Amino acid sequence: MTRNGRILELGTFTGYATACLLEGARNVAQILGTSVEASADRDDGGPYLLTMERDSRAFNLAAAHLRVIAEHGIEGEQAAEAACMLRNEGQVKEIHANLVSIIVDNVAKCHLLRVTDALATVEAMAASTSSDCGVELAAPFDMVFVDADKTRLLEYVEACLTSDRLLRRGGLIVVD
């Protein structure tokens, strides 16, 4: 991994793995003394996680969990209470935007991206340094975590390996 700790997650679901990846990125950034720029659409500078989800209900829940993390941090009693409040009826709001951005402790940035087809989005990202998804890629990812459509796992891996634009040479692919 590079010092920036750039991670691509395919399949967000509730955002649990996303929170774990963010916690690790935050811890490394704090040890290294790095911070992120507050620019909403850029991913350069500091640890960065781009996570993609296609299911609207899962996207809404993951966005709610990520907002709890942005507001209360990853750990602690306030964060736990706020996350538990999401279980109550009506606490998870419909998100109409296709991109939700958060910054954790001013050291790790996360973009949650709603996609219609994650594989097509990954293939488009691998073919170009910029994409039509609303997120401009500044550099390749150090790690790709594939937790998406289980029938297409091999296709996701192949798409990640088609160019150095998506996964840096020597990068890691983790498949669930």
PDB file of C-alpha atoms in Angstrom:
ATOM      1  CA  MET A   1       0.000   0.000   0.000  1.00  0.00           C
ATOM      2  CA  THR A   2       1.102   3.532  -0.632  1.00  0.00           C
ATOM      3  CA  ARG A   3       1.046   6.123   2.113  1.00  0.00           C
ATOM      4  CA  ASN A   4      -2.247   7.429   0.724  1.00  0.00           C
ATOM      5  CA  GLY A   5      -4.014   4.111   1.310  1.00  0.00           C
ATOM      6  CA  ARG A   6      -6.383   4.271  -1.662  1.00  0.00           C
ATOM      7  CA  ILE A   7      -9.145   1.638  -1.550  1.00  0.00           C
ATOM      8  CA  LEU A   8     -11.962   0.739  -3.943  1.00  0.00           C
ATOM      9  CA  GLU A   9     -14.865  -1.240  -2.479  1.00  0.00           C
ATOM     10  CA  LEU A  10     -17.375  -2.870  -4.811  1.00  0.00           C
ATOM     11  CA  GLY A  11     -20.605  -3.567  -2.948  1.00  0.00           C
ATOM     12  CA  THR A  12     -21.256  -1.422   0.128  1.00  0.00           C
ATOM     13  CA  PHE A  13     -24.470  -2.975   1.489  1.00  0.00           C
ATOM     14  CA  THR A  14     -24.912  -1.523   5.018  1.00  0.00           C
ATOM     15  CA  GLY A  15     -21.459   0.051   5.139  1.00  0.00           C
ATOM     16  CA  TYR A  16     -19.978  -2.236   7.816  1.00  0.00           C
ATOM     17  CA  ALA A  17     -16.907  -3.234   5.787  1.00  0.00           C
ATOM     18  CA  THR A  18     -16.652   0.380   4.634  1.00  0.00           C
ATOM     19  CA  ALA A  19     -16.470   1.508   8.270  1.00  0.00           C
ATOM     20  CA  CYS A  20     -13.772  -1.102   8.976  1.00  0.00           C
ATOM     21  CA  LEU A  21     -11.731   0.019   5.964  1.00  0.00           C
ATOM     22  CA  LEU A  22     -12.151   3.668   7.006  1.00  0.00           C
ATOM     23  CA  GLU A  23     -11.053   2.883  10.535  1.00  0.00           C
ATOM     24  CA  GLY A  24      -7.862   1.274   9.250  1.00  0.00           C
ATOM     25  CA  ALA A  25      -7.216   4.158   6.851  1.00  0.00           C
ATOM     26  CA  ARG A  26      -7.826   6.682   9.622  1.00  0.00           C
ATOM     27  CA  ASN A  27      -5.453   4.894  12.009  1.00  0.00           C
ATOM     28  CA  VAL A  28      -2.655   4.758   9.444  1.00  0.00           C
ATOM     29  CA  ALA A  29      -3.171   8.414   8.521  1.00  0.00           C
ATOM     30  CA  GLN A  30      -2.996   9.442  12.159  1.00  0.00           C
ATOM     31  CA  ILE A  31       0.243   7.507  12.629  1.00  0.00           C
ATOM     32  CA  LEU A  32       1.746   9.051   9.485  1.00  0.00           C
ATOM     33  CA  GLY A  33       0.414  12.511  10.291  1.00  0.00           C
ATOM     34  CA  THR A  34      -1.442  12.992   7.003  1.00  0.00           C
ATOM     35  CA  SER A  35      -4.639  14.933   6.390  1.00  0.00           C
ATOM     36  CA  VAL A  36      -7.075  15.311   3.508  1.00  0.00           C
ATOM     37  CA  GLU A  37      -8.222  18.257   1.515  1.00  0.00           C
ATOM     38  CA  ALA A  38     -11.910  19.119   1.949  1.00  0.00           C
ATOM     39  CA  SER A  39     -12.585  19.244  -1.796  1.00  0.00           C
ATOM     40  CA  ALA A  40     -15.765  17.217  -2.382  1.00  0.00           C
ATOM     41  CA  ASP A  41     -14.975  15.830  -5.814  1.00  0.00           C
ATOM     42  CA  ARG A  42     -11.222  15.170  -5.640  1.00  0.00           C
ATOM     43  CA  ASP A  43      -9.604  12.120  -4.104  1.00  0.00           C
ATOM     44  CA  ASP A  44      -5.994  13.257  -3.826  1.00  0.00           C
ATOM     45  CA  GLY A  45      -4.170  13.744  -0.566  1.00  0.00           C
ATOM     46  CA  GLY A  46      -4.556  11.305   2.309  1.00  0.00           C
ATOM     47  CA  PRO A  47      -6.334   7.964   2.613  1.00  0.00           C
ATOM     48  CA  TYR A  48      -9.283   7.582   0.274  1.00  0.00           C
ATOM     49  CA  LEU A  49     -12.067   5.030  -0.029  1.00  0.00           C
ATOM     50  CA  LEU A  50     -14.445   4.857  -2.982  1.00  0.00           C
ATOM     51  CA  THR A  51     -17.310   2.459  -2.387  1.00  0.00           C
ATOM     52  CA  MET A  52     -20.059   1.559  -4.869  1.00  0.00           C
ATOM     53  CA  GLU A  53     -23.592   0.293  -4.291  1.00  0.00           C
ATOM     54  CA  ARG A  54     -26.462  -0.271  -6.706  1.00  0.00           C
ATOM     55  CA  ASP A  55     -29.333  -1.197  -4.354  1.00  0.00           C
ATOM     56  CA  SER A  56     -31.178   1.966  -3.245  1.00  0.00           C
ATOM     57  CA  ARG A  57     -32.173   0.706   0.214  1.00  0.00           C
ATOM     58  CA  ALA A  58     -28.624  -0.450   0.928  1.00  0.00           C
ATOM     59  CA  PHE A  59     -27.251   2.844  -0.426  1.00  0.00           C
ATOM     60  CA  ASN A  60     -29.539   4.834   1.903  1.00  0.00           C
ATOM     61  CA  LEU A  61     -28.562   2.761   4.947  1.00  0.00           C
ATOM     62  CA  ALA A  62     -24.857   2.918   4.127  1.00  0.00           C
ATOM     63  CA  ALA A  63     -25.110   6.701   3.639  1.00  0.00           C
ATOM     64  CA  ALA A  64     -26.802   7.004   7.035  1.00  0.00           C
ATOM     65  CA  HIS A  65     -24.059   4.934   8.681  1.00  0.00           C
ATOM     66  CA  LEU A  66     -21.348   6.986   6.978  1.00  0.00           C
ATOM     67  CA  ARG A  67     -22.967  10.238   8.136  1.00  0.00           C
ATOM     68  CA  VAL A  68     -22.965   8.895  11.709  1.00  0.00           C
ATOM     69  CA  ILE A  69     -19.240   8.179  11.318  1.00  0.00           C
ATOM     70  CA  ALA A  70     -18.586  11.654   9.901  1.00  0.00           C
ATOM     71  CA  GLU A  71     -20.489  13.329  12.736  1.00  0.00           C
ATOM     72  CA  HIS A  72     -19.576  11.134  15.732  1.00  0.00           C
ATOM     73  CA  GLY A  73     -16.438   9.297  14.673  1.00  0.00           C
ATOM     74  CA  ILE A  74     -15.906   5.590  14.201  1.00  0.00           C
ATOM     75  CA  GLU A  75     -15.849   4.542  17.839  1.00  0.00           C
ATOM     76  CA  GLY A  76     -17.247   5.689  21.129  1.00  0.00           C
ATOM     77  CA  GLU A  77     -20.568   5.753  22.901  1.00  0.00           C
ATOM     78  CA  GLN A  78     -22.057   8.618  20.862  1.00  0.00           C
ATOM     79  CA  ALA A  79     -21.279   6.842  17.595  1.00  0.00           C
ATOM     80  CA  ALA A  80     -22.796   3.588  18.878  1.00  0.00           C
ATOM     81  CA  GLU A  81     -25.961   5.334  20.091  1.00  0.00           C
ATOM     82  CA  ALA A  82     -26.365   7.241  16.813  1.00  0.00           C
ATOM     83  CA  ALA A  83     -25.922   4.032  14.796  1.00  0.00           C
ATOM     84  CA  CYS A  84     -28.500   2.243  16.976  1.00  0.00           C
ATOM     85  CA  MET A  85     -30.966   5.083  16.365  1.00  0.00           C
ATOM     86  CA  LEU A  86     -30.947   4.122  12.681  1.00  0.00           C
ATOM     87  CA  ARG A  87     -32.900   0.995  13.631  1.00  0.00           C
ATOM     88  CA  ASN A  88     -35.952   3.133  14.466  1.00  0.00           C
ATOM     89  CA  GLU A  89     -38.619   3.535  11.825  1.00  0.00           C
ATOM     90  CA  GLY A  90     -38.082   6.549   9.589  1.00  0.00           C
ATOM     91  CA  GLN A  91     -34.497   7.278  10.692  1.00  0.00           C
ATOM     92  CA  VAL A  92     -32.937   6.236   7.371  1.00  0.00           C
ATOM     93  CA  LYS A  93     -33.774   8.936   4.843  1.00  0.00           C
ATOM     94  CA  GLU A  94     -34.041   8.524   1.086  1.00  0.00           C
ATOM     95  CA  ILE A  95     -30.902   9.857  -0.592  1.00  0.00           C
ATOM     96  CA  HIS A  96     -31.493  11.286  -4.057  1.00  0.00           C
ATOM     97  CA  ALA A  97     -27.890  12.197  -4.824  1.00  0.00           C
ATOM     98  CA  ASN A  98     -25.670   9.613  -6.478  1.00  0.00           C
ATOM     99  CA  LEU A  99     -22.620  10.610  -4.450  1.00  0.00           C
ATOM    100  CA  VAL A 100     -22.245  10.943  -0.684  1.00  0.00           C
ATOM    101  CA  SER A 101     -18.913  12.264   0.625  1.00  0.00           C
ATOM    102  CA  ILE A 102     -17.559  12.192   4.154  1.00  0.00           C
ATOM    103  CA  ILE A 103     -14.271  12.964   5.843  1.00  0.00           C
ATOM    104  CA  VAL A 104     -13.313  11.074   9.011  1.00  0.00           C
ATOM    105  CA  ASP A 105     -11.275  12.943  11.622  1.00  0.00           C
ATOM    106  CA  ASN A 106      -9.861  15.155   8.849  1.00  0.00           C
ATOM    107  CA  VAL A 107      -7.547  12.314   7.793  1.00  0.00           C
ATOM    108  CA  ALA A 108      -9.595   9.892   5.632  1.00  0.00           C
ATOM    109  CA  LYS A 109     -12.035  10.639   2.821  1.00  0.00           C
ATOM    110  CA  CYS A 110     -14.838   8.377   1.618  1.00  0.00           C
ATOM    111  CA  HIS A 111     -17.114   8.613  -1.406  1.00  0.00           C
ATOM    112  CA  LEU A 112     -20.210   6.408  -1.529  1.00  0.00           C
ATOM    113  CA  LEU A 113     -21.291   6.151  -5.151  1.00  0.00           C
ATOM    114  CA  ARG A 114     -24.668   4.899  -6.373  1.00  0.00           C
ATOM    115  CA  VAL A 115     -24.206   2.899  -9.581  1.00  0.00           C
ATOM    116  CA  THR A 116     -26.543   1.031 -11.878  1.00  0.00           C
ATOM    117  CA  ASP A 117     -23.854  -1.464 -12.879  1.00  0.00           C
ATOM    118  CA  ALA A 118     -20.675  -1.588 -10.813  1.00  0.00           C
ATOM    119  CA  LEU A 119     -18.881  -3.740 -13.370  1.00  0.00           C
ATOM    120  CA  ALA A 120     -19.562  -1.257 -16.180  1.00  0.00           C
ATOM    121  CA  THR A 121     -18.412   1.584 -13.904  1.00  0.00           C
ATOM    122  CA  VAL A 122     -15.194  -0.255 -13.011  1.00  0.00           C
ATOM    123  CA  GLU A 123     -14.529  -1.015 -16.690  1.00  0.00           C
ATOM    124  CA  ALA A 124     -15.058   2.666 -17.573  1.00  0.00           C
ATOM    125  CA  MET A 125     -12.746   3.754 -14.768  1.00  0.00           C
ATOM    126  CA  ALA A 126     -10.060   1.311 -15.921  1.00  0.00           C
ATOM    127  CA  ALA A 127     -10.281   2.658 -19.465  1.00  0.00           C
ATOM    128  CA  SER A 128      -9.831   6.316 -18.507  1.00  0.00           C
ATOM    129  CA  THR A 129      -8.305   8.458 -15.751  1.00  0.00           C
ATOM    130  CA  SER A 130     -11.610  10.288 -15.367  1.00  0.00           C
ATOM    131  CA  SER A 131     -15.072   8.845 -15.343  1.00  0.00           C
ATOM    132  CA  ASP A 132     -18.632   9.938 -15.831  1.00  0.00           C
ATOM    133  CA  CYS A 133     -19.486   8.719 -12.327  1.00  0.00           C
ATOM    134  CA  GLY A 134     -18.835  12.109 -10.713  1.00  0.00           C
ATOM    135  CA  VAL A 135     -15.543  11.166  -9.047  1.00  0.00           C
ATOM    136  CA  GLU A 136     -12.270  12.161 -10.642  1.00  0.00           C
ATOM    137  CA  LEU A 137      -9.535   9.632  -9.961  1.00  0.00           C
ATOM    138  CA  ALA A 138      -6.208  11.183  -9.070  1.00  0.00           C
ATOM    139  CA  ALA A 139      -4.277   7.899  -8.894  1.00  0.00           C
ATOM    140  CA  PRO A 140      -4.797   4.137  -9.033  1.00  0.00           C
ATOM    141  CA  PHE A 141      -6.053   2.245  -5.994  1.00  0.00           C
ATOM    142  CA  ASP A 142      -3.775   0.268  -3.690  1.00  0.00           C
ATOM    143  CA  MET A 143      -6.479  -2.241  -2.853  1.00  0.00           C
ATOM    144  CA  VAL A 144      -9.802  -3.371  -4.329  1.00  0.00           C
ATOM    145  CA  PHE A 145     -12.289  -5.130  -2.061  1.00  0.00           C
ATOM    146  CA  VAL A 146     -14.873  -7.028  -4.143  1.00  0.00           C
ATOM    147  CA  ASP A 147     -18.031  -7.791  -2.188  1.00  0.00           C
ATOM    148  CA  ALA A 148     -20.536  -7.367  -5.006  1.00  0.00           C
ATOM    149  CA  ASP A 149     -22.630  -9.619  -7.239  1.00  0.00           C
ATOM    150  CA  LYS A 150     -21.246 -13.089  -6.515  1.00  0.00           C
ATOM    151  CA  THR A 151     -22.069 -14.353 -10.019  1.00  0.00           C
ATOM    152  CA  ARG A 152     -19.676 -11.806 -11.554  1.00  0.00           C
ATOM    153  CA  LEU A 153     -16.688 -11.987  -9.186  1.00  0.00           C
ATOM    154  CA  LEU A 154     -14.226 -13.133 -11.831  1.00  0.00           C
ATOM    155  CA  GLU A 155     -15.380 -10.347 -14.173  1.00  0.00           C
ATOM    156  CA  TYR A 156     -14.732  -7.749 -11.430  1.00  0.00           C
ATOM    157  CA  VAL A 157     -11.231  -9.106 -10.872  1.00  0.00           C
ATOM    158  CA  GLU A 158     -10.484  -9.133 -14.607  1.00  0.00           C
ATOM    159  CA  ALA A 159     -11.755  -5.545 -14.960  1.00  0.00           C
ATOM    160  CA  CYS A 160      -9.455  -4.430 -12.136  1.00  0.00           C
ATOM    161  CA  LEU A 161      -6.455  -6.017 -13.834  1.00  0.00           C
ATOM    162  CA  THR A 162      -7.016  -4.592 -17.340  1.00  0.00           C
ATOM    163  CA  SER A 163      -4.947  -1.460 -16.752  1.00  0.00           C
ATOM    164  CA  ASP A 164      -2.739   0.281 -14.213  1.00  0.00           C
ATOM    165  CA  ARG A 165      -5.256   3.134 -14.056  1.00  0.00           C
ATOM    166  CA  LEU A 166      -7.554   1.334 -11.621  1.00  0.00           C
ATOM    167  CA  LEU A 167      -5.273  -0.878  -9.522  1.00  0.00           C
ATOM    168  CA  ARG A 168      -1.647   0.098  -9.098  1.00  0.00           C
ATOM    169  CA  ARG A 169       1.008  -2.433 -10.033  1.00  0.00           C
ATOM    170  CA  GLY A 170       1.511  -4.648  -6.979  1.00  0.00           C
ATOM    171  CA  GLY A 171      -1.912  -3.694  -5.634  1.00  0.00           C
ATOM    172  CA  LEU A 172      -4.114  -6.082  -3.714  1.00  0.00           C
ATOM    173  CA  ILE A 173      -7.494  -7.552  -4.677  1.00  0.00           C
ATOM    174  CA  VAL A 174      -9.568  -9.030  -1.850  1.00  0.00           C
ATOM    175  CA  VAL A 175     -12.685 -10.991  -2.809  1.00  0.00           C
ATOM    176  CA  ASP A 176     -15.490 -11.964  -0.451  1.00  0.00           C
TER     177      ASP A 176
END
